[in-house]
Amino acid sequence: MLLTARRIAVALSLVFGAVTASLPLALAAPAVAAPADDVRYAAIVVDANSGEVLYARRADEQRYPASITKIMTLYLVFEQLSQGKLKLTDTITISPRAAAQPPSKLGLAPGQKITVDEAIQALCIKSANDVALAVAEKIGGSEARFAALMTLRAQELGMTQSRFVNPHGLPDSRQLTSARDIAILSRAMMRDFPQYYSYFGQKSMTFRGQTMRNHNGLLHRMPGVDGIKTGFTNASGYNLAASAVRDGRRLITVVMGGSSTRSRDDNVADLLNTGFEVMRRRQAGEVINVAQNLFEHPTSPNGPVAYASLGPSAQPRDIGDVLSAAQASDSGVAVAATSRMRPIANPEESDPMAMVSGMDAKAKAKVVPAKTTPAKTAPAAKKKKKDPDAIWSVQVGAYKQKSLANNQLKQLSKKFAQHFAEAEGGVDAGGGWYRARFEGLTKSGAQQACKALKAKKIPCLVMAP
């Protein structure tokens, strides 16, 4: 414990150019260790007022949203209310299809009715899938039409990595988002409908004699937290979009792909505490370039990391800029987002990596060989003749740093040697991303390899020649 504290103090002294060891340890921002073995993990911390991104890790990589989807469902409900198209006292009828949705749910029978106010509470607190579908049918006329409206609104808000096909977040490989997009949506929801935000901070609800507790555990144990939404499926891992206020400042933190409810909540709490500490120091007059070790332990796993800065070298996109750009050119955003979100015909090839895979001519440029270390094998008598059909590829990640792409190839070539023994690992650079790929596979070999990766919850994408 003492060693960890000393490491943090040394790291801070390097960042601030001051003798941080002389400061009380309570002033040192806590190190936040991200899950070491889960490639689904992604996170972002945003100043809700300015839109400044204080920290981002894999924030633009696509992920399955699970029930965080319901933030967008609620955004559209609030929109209808603010436009006078719905009232809180209006009723919603549960259809047979809505009643048949799997848990979490209220368990209403077909034909039963609830008010819009009850529906909002059920979505925020119980995360009720039956209610989500009933709301979609009420507003859109059908689930498909409502989902199309969700995607359109996402594009207008600048959520470039998102596509919705259902209103609740139940498993569907086509339903995708990113940590940054959820932060954009959360901030837009607070900005556009502040009169309804208090629903997300409601700790429990009583519905027809039954009291239900909010799934967001931080509401119950971390002062200042007043939202927003949890989510979980086996494919997504444990997701949480949270917001908190401290000393008049508000932060939004999104974590996706947590390994458990507790570890996810702890990670979000640490990120919030670190973010507030950074803001407090700035308020006190310190000029802080927030380096990675303010948010992570120096020995934490690799991953594209963006950090905030008060100086001219700051790189992260300002969410406020994204929203402004989207509002200035709605049609341009819609066209760009639609072109990147075309569905893939073969469901075996549908994957969260699609939107950072570069599926255009530039993405199929010459691949730079990765520095991978193949496993030692006994000398072969003859070199195996190359299969002429081995012209397919599998993409296993997209990163902001080439070293991270190489590291992913190295690890997977060992763990999945039976699938990639005959493949050549390489890194394709383009558009600011380094894409890790295994080339030289047959179509069936690529599909089998990707299937094996997905079985271990590792995103991948089968790429045609």
GROMACS .gro file of C-alpha atoms in nm:
model
  465
    1MET     CA    1   0.000   0.000   0.000
    2LEU     CA    2   0.284   0.237   0.093
    3LEU     CA    3   0.468   0.146  -0.227
    4THR     CA    4   0.159   0.228  -0.435
    5ALA     CA    5   0.124   0.565  -0.261
    6ARG     CA    6   0.488   0.644  -0.331
    7ARG     CA    7   0.446   0.553  -0.699
    8ILE     CA    8   0.150   0.788  -0.727
    9ALA     CA    9   0.342   1.070  -0.559
   10VAL     CA   10   0.639   1.027  -0.794
   11ALA     CA   11   0.412   1.019  -1.099
   12LEU     CA   12   0.237   1.336  -0.992
   13SER     CA   13   0.564   1.516  -0.930
   14LEU     CA   14   0.669   1.439  -1.286
   15VAL     CA   15   0.339   1.565  -1.425
   16PHE     CA   16   0.314   1.884  -1.227
   17GLY     CA   17   0.686   1.969  -1.227
   18ALA     CA   18   0.666   2.009  -0.853
   19VAL     CA   19   0.765   1.815  -0.547
   20THR     CA   20   0.433   1.639  -0.505
   21ALA     CA   21   0.580   1.426  -0.228
   22SER     CA   22   0.553   1.728  -0.006
   23LEU     CA   23   0.177   1.740  -0.056
   24PRO     CA   24  -0.057   1.537   0.164
   25LEU     CA   25  -0.131   1.201   0.004
   26ALA     CA   26  -0.501   1.284   0.018
   27LEU     CA   27  -0.439   1.542  -0.255
   28ALA     CA   28  -0.293   1.290  -0.497
   29ALA     CA   29  -0.545   1.177  -0.755
   30PRO     CA   30  -0.614   0.804  -0.716
   31ALA     CA   31  -0.479   0.566  -0.976
   32VAL     CA   32  -0.752   0.390  -1.170
   33ALA     CA   33  -0.667   0.045  -1.290
   34ALA     CA   34  -0.867  -0.072  -1.592
   35PRO     CA   35  -0.955  -0.441  -1.629
   36ALA     CA   36  -0.643  -0.617  -1.748
   37ASP     CA   37  -0.788  -0.906  -1.941
   38ASP     CA   38  -1.108  -0.775  -2.099
   39VAL     CA   39  -1.074  -0.619  -2.443
   40ARG     CA   40  -1.434  -0.501  -2.414
   41TYR     CA   41  -1.331  -0.234  -2.165
   42ALA     CA   42  -1.372   0.129  -2.272
   43ALA     CA   43  -1.409   0.448  -2.068
   44ILE     CA   44  -1.437   0.824  -2.088
   45VAL     CA   45  -1.459   1.113  -1.838
   46VAL     CA   46  -1.614   1.441  -1.953
   47ASP     CA   47  -1.670   1.780  -1.796
   48ALA     CA   48  -2.047   1.812  -1.840
   49ASN     CA   49  -2.035   2.192  -1.852
   50SER     CA   50  -1.758   2.253  -2.106
   51GLY     CA   51  -1.757   1.917  -2.283
   52GLU     CA   52  -1.383   1.878  -2.225
   53VAL     CA   53  -1.266   1.519  -2.233
   54LEU     CA   54  -1.054   1.465  -1.923
   55TYR     CA   55  -0.977   1.101  -1.998
   56ALA     CA   56  -1.054   0.852  -2.273
   57ARG     CA   57  -0.959   0.488  -2.316
   58ARG     CA   58  -1.082   0.307  -2.627
   59ALA     CA   59  -1.360   0.563  -2.622
   60ASP     CA   60  -1.426   0.547  -2.996
   61GLU     CA   61  -1.422   0.169  -3.033
   62GLN     CA   62  -1.763   0.017  -3.089
   63ARG     CA   63  -1.928  -0.169  -2.804
   64TYR     CA   64  -2.263  -0.332  -2.734
   65PRO     CA   65  -2.467  -0.083  -2.528
   66ALA     CA   66  -2.701  -0.329  -2.351
   67SER     CA   67  -2.955  -0.139  -2.138
   68ILE     CA   68  -2.768   0.191  -2.167
   69THR     CA   69  -2.970   0.194  -2.490
   70LYS     CA   70  -3.263   0.313  -2.279
   71ILE     CA   71  -3.102   0.657  -2.241
   72MET     CA   72  -3.180   0.714  -2.608
   73THR     CA   73  -3.529   0.566  -2.564
   74LEU     CA   74  -3.588   0.812  -2.281
   75TYR     CA   75  -3.439   1.099  -2.481
   76LEU     CA   76  -3.714   1.045  -2.739
   77VAL     CA   77  -3.979   1.019  -2.467
   78PHE     CA   78  -3.863   1.350  -2.318
   79GLU     CA   79  -3.865   1.501  -2.666
   80GLN     CA   80  -4.229   1.399  -2.712
   81LEU     CA   81  -4.319   1.545  -2.373
   82SER     CA   82  -4.144   1.876  -2.439
   83GLN     CA   83  -4.322   1.906  -2.774
   84GLY     CA   84  -4.661   1.841  -2.618
   85LYS     CA   85  -4.713   1.519  -2.812
   86LEU     CA   86  -4.720   1.320  -2.487
   87LYS     CA   87  -4.830   1.398  -2.131
   88LEU     CA   88  -4.708   1.227  -1.817
   89THR     CA   89  -5.065   1.119  -1.748
   90ASP     CA   90  -5.113   0.955  -2.091
   91THR     CA   91  -5.145   0.577  -2.087
   92ILE     CA   92  -4.943   0.315  -2.272
   93THR     CA   93  -5.095  -0.024  -2.353
   94ILE     CA   94  -4.878  -0.335  -2.323
   95SER     CA   95  -4.891  -0.535  -2.645
   96PRO     CA   96  -4.850  -0.915  -2.657
   97ARG     CA   97  -4.503  -0.867  -2.807
   98ALA     CA   98  -4.404  -0.623  -2.534
   99ALA     CA   99  -4.531  -0.859  -2.265
  100ALA     CA  100  -4.321  -1.140  -2.413
  101GLN     CA  101  -3.988  -0.957  -2.371
  102PRO     CA  102  -3.735  -1.126  -2.138
  103PRO     CA  103  -3.631  -0.973  -1.802
  104SER     CA  104  -3.562  -0.729  -1.663
  105LYS     CA  105  -3.932  -0.640  -1.684
  106LEU     CA  106  -4.238  -0.529  -1.491
  107GLY     CA  107  -4.420  -0.844  -1.598
  108LEU     CA  108  -4.736  -0.676  -1.724
  109ALA     CA  109  -4.990  -0.881  -1.917
  110PRO     CA  110  -5.107  -0.793  -2.269
  111GLY     CA  111  -5.371  -0.523  -2.256
  112GLN     CA  112  -5.262  -0.378  -1.923
  113LYS     CA  113  -5.187  -0.006  -1.914
  114ILE     CA  114  -4.933   0.218  -1.743
  115THR     CA  115  -4.891   0.594  -1.747
  116VAL     CA  116  -4.603   0.766  -1.923
  117ASP     CA  117  -4.474   0.875  -1.582
  118GLU     CA  118  -4.472   0.514  -1.460
  119ALA     CA  119  -4.304   0.404  -1.782
  120ILE     CA  120  -4.022   0.656  -1.738
  121GLN     CA  121  -3.961   0.536  -1.382
  122ALA     CA  122  -3.969   0.173  -1.495
  123LEU     CA  123  -3.704   0.243  -1.759
  124CYS     CA  124  -3.477   0.443  -1.528
  125ILE     CA  125  -3.508   0.226  -1.218
  126LYS     CA  126  -3.617  -0.125  -1.320
  127SER     CA  127  -3.471  -0.111  -1.673
  128ALA     CA  128  -3.791  -0.282  -1.786
  129ASN     CA  129  -3.762  -0.433  -2.133
  130ASP     CA  130  -4.136  -0.487  -2.170
  131VAL     CA  131  -4.198  -0.119  -2.100
  132ALA     CA  132  -3.923  -0.012  -2.343
  133LEU     CA  133  -4.092  -0.195  -2.629
  134ALA     CA  134  -4.436  -0.064  -2.532
  135VAL     CA  135  -4.298   0.291  -2.533
  136ALA     CA  136  -4.139   0.233  -2.875
  137GLU     CA  137  -4.470   0.110  -3.015
  138LYS     CA  138  -4.653   0.407  -2.862
  139ILE     CA  139  -4.420   0.669  -3.012
  140GLY     CA  140  -4.303   0.504  -3.334
  141GLY     CA  141  -4.594   0.277  -3.418
  142SER     CA  142  -4.355  -0.017  -3.436
  143GLU     CA  143  -4.020  -0.120  -3.291
  144ALA     CA  144  -3.848  -0.087  -3.631
  145ARG     CA  145  -3.971   0.267  -3.691
  146PHE     CA  146  -3.877   0.375  -3.339
  147ALA     CA  147  -3.528   0.222  -3.375
  148ALA     CA  148  -3.481   0.410  -3.703
  149LEU     CA  149  -3.573   0.730  -3.520
  150MET     CA  150  -3.321   0.645  -3.246
  151THR     CA  151  -3.043   0.605  -3.502
  152LEU     CA  152  -3.141   0.925  -3.681
  153ARG     CA  153  -3.137   1.122  -3.356
  154ALA     CA  154  -2.799   0.969  -3.269
  155GLN     CA  155  -2.659   1.090  -3.601
  156GLU     CA  156  -2.797   1.438  -3.544
  157LEU     CA  157  -2.633   1.452  -3.202
  158GLY     CA  158  -2.295   1.352  -3.346
  159MET     CA  159  -2.294   0.993  -3.219
  160THR     CA  160  -2.087   0.865  -3.510
  161GLN     CA  161  -2.033   0.511  -3.382
  162SER     CA  162  -2.394   0.429  -3.292
  163ARG     CA  163  -2.672   0.230  -3.453
  164PHE     CA  164  -2.993   0.114  -3.284
  165VAL     CA  165  -3.226  -0.167  -3.384
  166ASN     CA  166  -3.425  -0.204  -3.062
  167PRO     CA  167  -3.532   0.023  -2.774
  168HIS     CA  168  -3.411  -0.189  -2.479
  169GLY     CA  169  -3.060  -0.313  -2.561
  170LEU     CA  170  -3.132  -0.685  -2.563
  171PRO     CA  171  -2.864  -0.874  -2.760
  172ASP     CA  172  -2.838  -0.792  -3.130
  173SER     CA  173  -2.501  -0.777  -3.307
  174ARG     CA  174  -2.621  -0.480  -3.515
  175GLN     CA  175  -2.682  -0.259  -3.211
  176LEU     CA  176  -2.360  -0.068  -3.145
  177THR     CA  177  -2.228   0.243  -2.976
  178SER     CA  178  -1.912   0.375  -2.809
  179ALA     CA  179  -1.822   0.524  -2.472
  180ARG     CA  180  -1.781   0.866  -2.632
  181ASP     CA  181  -2.121   0.842  -2.801
  182ILE     CA  182  -2.292   0.757  -2.472
  183ALA     CA  183  -2.121   1.058  -2.313
  184ILE     CA  184  -2.244   1.277  -2.598
  185LEU     CA  185  -2.598   1.142  -2.551
  186SER     CA  186  -2.587   1.186  -2.173
  187ARG     CA  187  -2.471   1.546  -2.204
  188ALA     CA  188  -2.730   1.622  -2.471
  189MET     CA  189  -3.005   1.474  -2.254
  190MET     CA  190  -2.906   1.696  -1.961
  191ARG     CA  191  -2.882   2.001  -2.185
  192ASP     CA  192  -3.204   1.947  -2.382
  193PHE     CA  193  -3.432   1.812  -2.109
  194PRO     CA  194  -3.303   1.924  -1.767
  195GLN     CA  195  -3.660   1.923  -1.634
  196TYR     CA  196  -3.671   1.543  -1.662
  197TYR     CA  197  -3.317   1.454  -1.553
  198SER     CA  198  -3.421   1.394  -1.190
  199TYR     CA  199  -3.584   1.066  -1.296
  200PHE     CA  200  -3.236   0.915  -1.333
  201GLY     CA  201  -3.151   0.994  -0.972
  202GLN     CA  202  -3.459   0.825  -0.826
  203LYS     CA  203  -3.333   0.545  -0.602
  204SER     CA  204  -3.648   0.334  -0.602
  205MET     CA  205  -4.006   0.315  -0.721
  206THR     CA  206  -4.319   0.151  -0.589
  207PHE     CA  207  -4.542   0.007  -0.858
  208ARG     CA  208  -4.871  -0.157  -0.766
  209GLY     CA  209  -4.749  -0.251  -0.421
  210GLN     CA  210  -4.401  -0.365  -0.522
  211THR     CA  211  -4.094  -0.157  -0.439
  212MET     CA  212  -3.805  -0.179  -0.684
  213ARG     CA  213  -3.451  -0.052  -0.624
  214ASN     CA  214  -3.249   0.134  -0.888
  215HIS     CA  215  -2.986  -0.088  -1.054
  216ASN     CA  216  -2.729   0.193  -1.036
  217GLY     CA  217  -2.543   0.105  -0.718
  218LEU     CA  218  -2.349   0.432  -0.708
  219LEU     CA  219  -2.673   0.619  -0.639
  220HIS     CA  220  -2.687   0.438  -0.308
  221ARG     CA  221  -2.323   0.464  -0.200
  222MET     CA  222  -2.144   0.760  -0.361
  223PRO     CA  223  -2.243   1.114  -0.260
  224GLY     CA  224  -2.312   1.345  -0.553
  225VAL     CA  225  -2.405   1.073  -0.802
  226ASP     CA  226  -2.749   1.141  -0.951
  227GLY     CA  227  -2.765   0.915  -1.259
  228ILE     CA  228  -2.761   0.775  -1.517
  229LYS     CA  229  -2.801   0.417  -1.645
  230THR     CA  230  -2.658   0.067  -1.614
  231GLY     CA  231  -2.647  -0.212  -1.871
  232PHE     CA  232  -2.541  -0.574  -1.900
  233THR     CA  233  -2.545  -0.863  -2.143
  234ASN     CA  234  -2.295  -1.146  -2.171
  235ALA     CA  235  -2.156  -0.989  -2.487
  236SER     CA  236  -2.132  -0.632  -2.357
  237GLY     CA  237  -2.005  -0.690  -2.006
  238TYR     CA  238  -2.109  -0.453  -1.729
  239ASN     CA  239  -2.177  -0.099  -1.853
  240LEU     CA  240  -2.250   0.219  -1.662
  241ALA     CA  241  -2.305   0.580  -1.761
  242ALA     CA  242  -2.284   0.788  -1.445
  243SER     CA  243  -2.292   1.155  -1.355
  244ALA     CA  244  -2.207   1.332  -1.034
  245VAL     CA  245  -2.185   1.684  -0.895
  246ARG     CA  246  -1.922   1.805  -0.650
  247ASP     CA  247  -1.847   2.163  -0.548
  248GLY     CA  248  -2.073   2.291  -0.824
  249ARG     CA  249  -1.895   2.096  -1.097
  250ARG     CA  250  -2.052   1.806  -1.291
  251LEU     CA  251  -1.874   1.515  -1.455
  252ILE     CA  252  -2.005   1.242  -1.683
  253THR     CA  253  -1.825   0.908  -1.678
  254VAL     CA  254  -1.896   0.611  -1.901
  255VAL     CA  255  -1.744   0.267  -1.848
  256MET     CA  256  -1.823  -0.022  -2.080
  257GLY     CA  257  -1.719  -0.386  -2.063
  258GLY     CA  258  -1.666  -0.417  -1.688
  259SER     CA  259  -1.602  -0.766  -1.553
  260SER     CA  260  -1.857  -0.744  -1.270
  261THR     CA  261  -2.104  -0.503  -1.116
  262ARG     CA  262  -1.872  -0.423  -0.827
  263SER     CA  263  -1.556  -0.375  -1.033
  264ARG     CA  264  -1.744  -0.156  -1.281
  265ASP     CA  265  -1.891   0.060  -1.004
  266ASP     CA  266  -1.554   0.089  -0.831
  267ASN     CA  267  -1.387   0.189  -1.156
  268VAL     CA  268  -1.648   0.456  -1.228
  269ALA     CA  269  -1.618   0.589  -0.873
  270ASP     CA  270  -1.238   0.610  -0.906
  271LEU     CA  271  -1.263   0.788  -1.239
  272LEU     CA  272  -1.510   1.039  -1.097
  273ASN     CA  273  -1.294   1.101  -0.790
  274THR     CA  274  -0.986   1.151  -1.006
  275GLY     CA  275  -1.172   1.385  -1.240
  276PHE     CA  276  -1.300   1.597  -0.954
  277GLU     CA  277  -0.951   1.612  -0.805
  278VAL     CA  278  -0.815   1.742  -1.136
  279MET     CA  279  -1.086   2.008  -1.149
  280ARG     CA  280  -1.026   2.107  -0.788
  281ARG     CA  281  -0.653   2.154  -0.853
  282ARG     CA  282  -0.725   2.361  -1.160
  283GLN     CA  283  -0.965   2.577  -0.961
  284ALA     CA  284  -0.685   2.629  -0.710
  285GLY     CA  285  -0.467   2.768  -0.989
  286GLU     CA  286  -0.256   2.470  -1.090
  287VAL     CA  287  -0.179   2.433  -1.460
  288ILE     CA  288  -0.237   2.064  -1.520
  289ASN     CA  289  -0.163   1.859  -1.828
  290VAL     CA  290  -0.346   1.545  -1.723
  291ALA     CA  291  -0.116   1.255  -1.807
  292GLN     CA  292  -0.220   0.893  -1.817
  293ASN     CA  293  -0.084   0.812  -1.474
  294LEU     CA  294  -0.332   1.050  -1.313
  295PHE     CA  295  -0.608   0.812  -1.415
  296GLU     CA  296  -0.427   0.481  -1.437
  297HIS     CA  297  -0.163   0.288  -1.249
  298PRO     CA  298   0.159   0.300  -1.455
  299THR     CA  299   0.153  -0.080  -1.490
  300SER     CA  300  -0.204  -0.101  -1.614
  301PRO     CA  301  -0.263  -0.266  -1.954
  302ASN     CA  302  -0.220  -0.097  -2.288
  303GLY     CA  303  -0.493   0.093  -2.463
  304PRO     CA  304  -0.540   0.411  -2.659
  305VAL     CA  305  -0.549   0.686  -2.398
  306ALA     CA  306  -0.645   1.048  -2.453
  307TYR     CA  307  -0.597   1.308  -2.186
  308ALA     CA  308  -0.697   1.662  -2.119
  309SER     CA  309  -0.472   1.962  -2.123
  310LEU     CA  310  -0.485   2.332  -2.052
  311GLY     CA  311  -0.209   2.388  -2.306
  312PRO     CA  312  -0.212   2.390  -2.688
  313SER     CA  313  -0.122   2.021  -2.716
  314ALA     CA  314  -0.461   1.892  -2.607
  315GLN     CA  315  -0.586   1.627  -2.850
  316PRO     CA  316  -0.922   1.483  -2.734
  317ARG     CA  317  -1.231   1.594  -2.921
  318ASP     CA  318  -1.449   1.833  -2.726
  319ILE     CA  319  -1.798   1.687  -2.706
  320GLY     CA  320  -1.935   2.039  -2.727
  321ASP     CA  321  -1.760   2.079  -3.062
  322VAL     CA  322  -1.912   1.753  -3.181
  323LEU     CA  323  -2.259   1.868  -3.084
  324SER     CA  324  -2.210   2.210  -3.243
  325ALA     CA  325  -2.086   2.055  -3.566
  326ALA     CA  326  -2.380   1.818  -3.573
  327GLN     CA  327  -2.628   2.100  -3.521
  328ALA     CA  328  -2.460   2.316  -3.785
  329SER     CA  329  -2.482   2.047  -4.053
  330ASP     CA  330  -2.741   1.784  -3.968
  331SER     CA  331  -2.761   1.646  -4.319
  332GLY     CA  332  -2.386   1.607  -4.350
  333VAL     CA  333  -2.365   1.418  -4.023
  334ALA     CA  334  -2.649   1.190  -4.125
  335VAL     CA  335  -2.494   1.103  -4.459
  336ALA     CA  336  -2.154   1.035  -4.311
  337ALA     CA  337  -2.288   0.821  -4.029
  338THR     CA  338  -2.518   0.624  -4.258
  339SER     CA  339  -2.236   0.541  -4.497
  340ARG     CA  340  -2.032   0.396  -4.211
  341MET     CA  341  -2.316   0.198  -4.062
  342ARG     CA  342  -2.430  -0.014  -4.352
  343PRO     CA  343  -2.538  -0.362  -4.232
  344ILE     CA  344  -2.322  -0.662  -4.306
  345ALA     CA  345  -2.516  -0.936  -4.484
  346ASN     CA  346  -2.341  -1.228  -4.319
  347PRO     CA  347  -2.424  -1.223  -3.945
  348GLU     CA  348  -2.108  -1.422  -3.881
  349GLU     CA  349  -1.913  -1.117  -3.999
  350SER     CA  350  -2.109  -0.855  -3.803
  351ASP     CA  351  -1.896  -0.715  -3.524
  352PRO     CA  352  -1.827  -0.406  -3.311
  353MET     CA  353  -1.499  -0.356  -3.499
  354ALA     CA  354  -1.681  -0.274  -3.825
  355MET     CA  355  -1.685   0.105  -3.797
  356VAL     CA  356  -1.314   0.137  -3.725
  357SER     CA  357  -1.213  -0.135  -3.969
  358GLY     CA  358  -1.174   0.085  -4.276
  359MET     CA  359  -1.383  -0.124  -4.513
  360ASP     CA  360  -1.295   0.090  -4.811
  361ALA     CA  361  -1.020   0.082  -5.071
  362LYS     CA  362  -0.771   0.263  -4.849
  363ALA     CA  363  -0.822   0.012  -4.569
  364LYS     CA  364  -0.709  -0.270  -4.799
  365ALA     CA  365  -0.373  -0.111  -4.865
  366LYS     CA  366  -0.051  -0.295  -4.809
  367VAL     CA  367  -0.023  -0.427  -4.456
  368VAL     CA  368   0.287  -0.352  -4.256
  369PRO     CA  369   0.417  -0.675  -4.101
  370ALA     CA  370   0.389  -0.681  -3.725
  371LYS     CA  371   0.677  -0.771  -3.500
  372THR     CA  372   0.527  -1.087  -3.362
  373THR     CA  373   0.718  -1.374  -3.208
  374PRO     CA  374   0.587  -1.708  -3.335
  375ALA     CA  375   0.589  -2.005  -3.103
  376LYS     CA  376   0.889  -2.237  -3.144
  377THR     CA  377   0.810  -2.554  -3.333
  378ALA     CA  378   1.007  -2.852  -3.451
  379PRO     CA  379   1.183  -2.806  -3.788
  380ALA     CA  380   0.955  -2.892  -4.078
  381ALA     CA  381   1.073  -3.126  -4.349
  382LYS     CA  382   0.896  -2.926  -4.621
  383LYS     CA  383   0.735  -2.586  -4.638
  384LYS     CA  384   0.360  -2.626  -4.674
  385LYS     CA  385   0.225  -2.504  -5.007
  386LYS     CA  386   0.009  -2.192  -4.972
  387ASP     CA  387  -0.362  -2.245  -5.033
  388PRO     CA  388  -0.465  -2.024  -5.330
  389ASP     CA  389  -0.795  -1.951  -5.151
  390ALA     CA  390  -0.617  -1.815  -4.845
  391ILE     CA  391  -0.692  -1.452  -4.927
  392TRP     CA  392  -0.925  -1.362  -4.640
  393SER     CA  393  -0.836  -1.166  -4.326
  394VAL     CA  394  -0.951  -1.125  -3.967
  395GLN     CA  395  -0.924  -0.787  -3.796
  396VAL     CA  396  -0.878  -0.812  -3.421
  397GLY     CA  397  -0.856  -0.450  -3.311
  398ALA     CA  398  -0.806  -0.086  -3.402
  399TYR     CA  399  -0.577   0.131  -3.192
  400LYS     CA  400  -0.433   0.481  -3.176
  401GLN     CA  401  -0.083   0.342  -3.115
  402LYS     CA  402   0.096   0.096  -3.342
  403SER     CA  403   0.261  -0.079  -3.049
  404LEU     CA  404  -0.081  -0.170  -2.910
  405ALA     CA  405  -0.187  -0.325  -3.240
  406ASN     CA  406   0.135  -0.528  -3.251
  407ASN     CA  407   0.082  -0.638  -2.892
  408GLN     CA  408  -0.271  -0.758  -2.972
  409LEU     CA  409  -0.140  -0.964  -3.264
  410LYS     CA  410   0.134  -1.113  -3.051
  411GLN     CA  411  -0.103  -1.219  -2.774
  412LEU     CA  412  -0.370  -1.364  -3.001
  413SER     CA  413  -0.120  -1.547  -3.221
  414LYS     CA  414  -0.021  -1.742  -2.910
  415LYS     CA  415  -0.366  -1.791  -2.756
  416PHE     CA  416  -0.529  -1.889  -3.086
  417ALA     CA  417  -0.234  -2.054  -3.260
  418GLN     CA  418  -0.457  -2.330  -3.397
  419HIS     CA  419  -0.644  -2.070  -3.602
  420PHE     CA  420  -0.364  -1.830  -3.697
  421ALA     CA  421  -0.066  -2.064  -3.741
  422GLU     CA  422  -0.080  -2.026  -4.119
  423ALA     CA  423  -0.175  -1.657  -4.113
  424GLU     CA  424   0.048  -1.351  -4.130
  425GLY     CA  425  -0.006  -1.085  -3.865
  426GLY     CA  426   0.018  -0.727  -3.979
  427VAL     CA  427  -0.082  -0.369  -3.898
  428ASP     CA  428  -0.268  -0.146  -4.142
  429ALA     CA  429  -0.230   0.227  -4.077
  430GLY     CA  430  -0.488   0.476  -4.197
  431GLY     CA  431  -0.720   0.750  -4.077
  432GLY     CA  432  -0.530   0.786  -3.750
  433TRP     CA  433  -0.584   0.420  -3.657
  434TYR     CA  434  -0.361   0.113  -3.650
  435ARG     CA  435  -0.565  -0.195  -3.737
  436ALA     CA  436  -0.439  -0.534  -3.623
  437ARG     CA  437  -0.513  -0.807  -3.878
  438PHE     CA  438  -0.433  -1.170  -3.954
  439GLU     CA  439  -0.407  -1.224  -4.331
  440GLY     CA  440  -0.374  -1.530  -4.553
  441LEU     CA  441  -0.677  -1.729  -4.434
  442THR     CA  442  -0.943  -1.912  -4.629
  443LYS     CA  443  -1.298  -1.786  -4.597
  444SER     CA  444  -1.398  -2.076  -4.371
  445GLY     CA  445  -1.075  -2.044  -4.173
  446ALA     CA  446  -1.134  -1.674  -4.114
  447GLN     CA  447  -1.493  -1.732  -4.007
  448GLN     CA  448  -1.392  -2.015  -3.770
  449ALA     CA  449  -1.115  -1.802  -3.621
  450CYS     CA  450  -1.350  -1.508  -3.563
  451LYS     CA  451  -1.609  -1.740  -3.413
  452ALA     CA  452  -1.348  -1.873  -3.167
  453LEU     CA  453  -1.249  -1.518  -3.073
  454LYS     CA  454  -1.606  -1.411  -3.015
  455ALA     CA  455  -1.664  -1.715  -2.797
  456LYS     CA  456  -1.399  -1.565  -2.569
  457LYS     CA  457  -1.567  -1.221  -2.592
  458ILE     CA  458  -1.292  -1.083  -2.816
  459PRO     CA  459  -1.421  -0.852  -3.095
  460CYS     CA  460  -1.316  -0.937  -3.449
  461LEU     CA  461  -1.415  -0.879  -3.808
  462VAL     CA  462  -1.393  -1.115  -4.107
  463MET     CA  463  -1.268  -0.923  -4.410
  464ALA     CA  464  -1.323  -1.031  -4.770
  465PRO     CA  465  -1.040  -0.993  -5.024
   0.00000   0.00000   0.00000
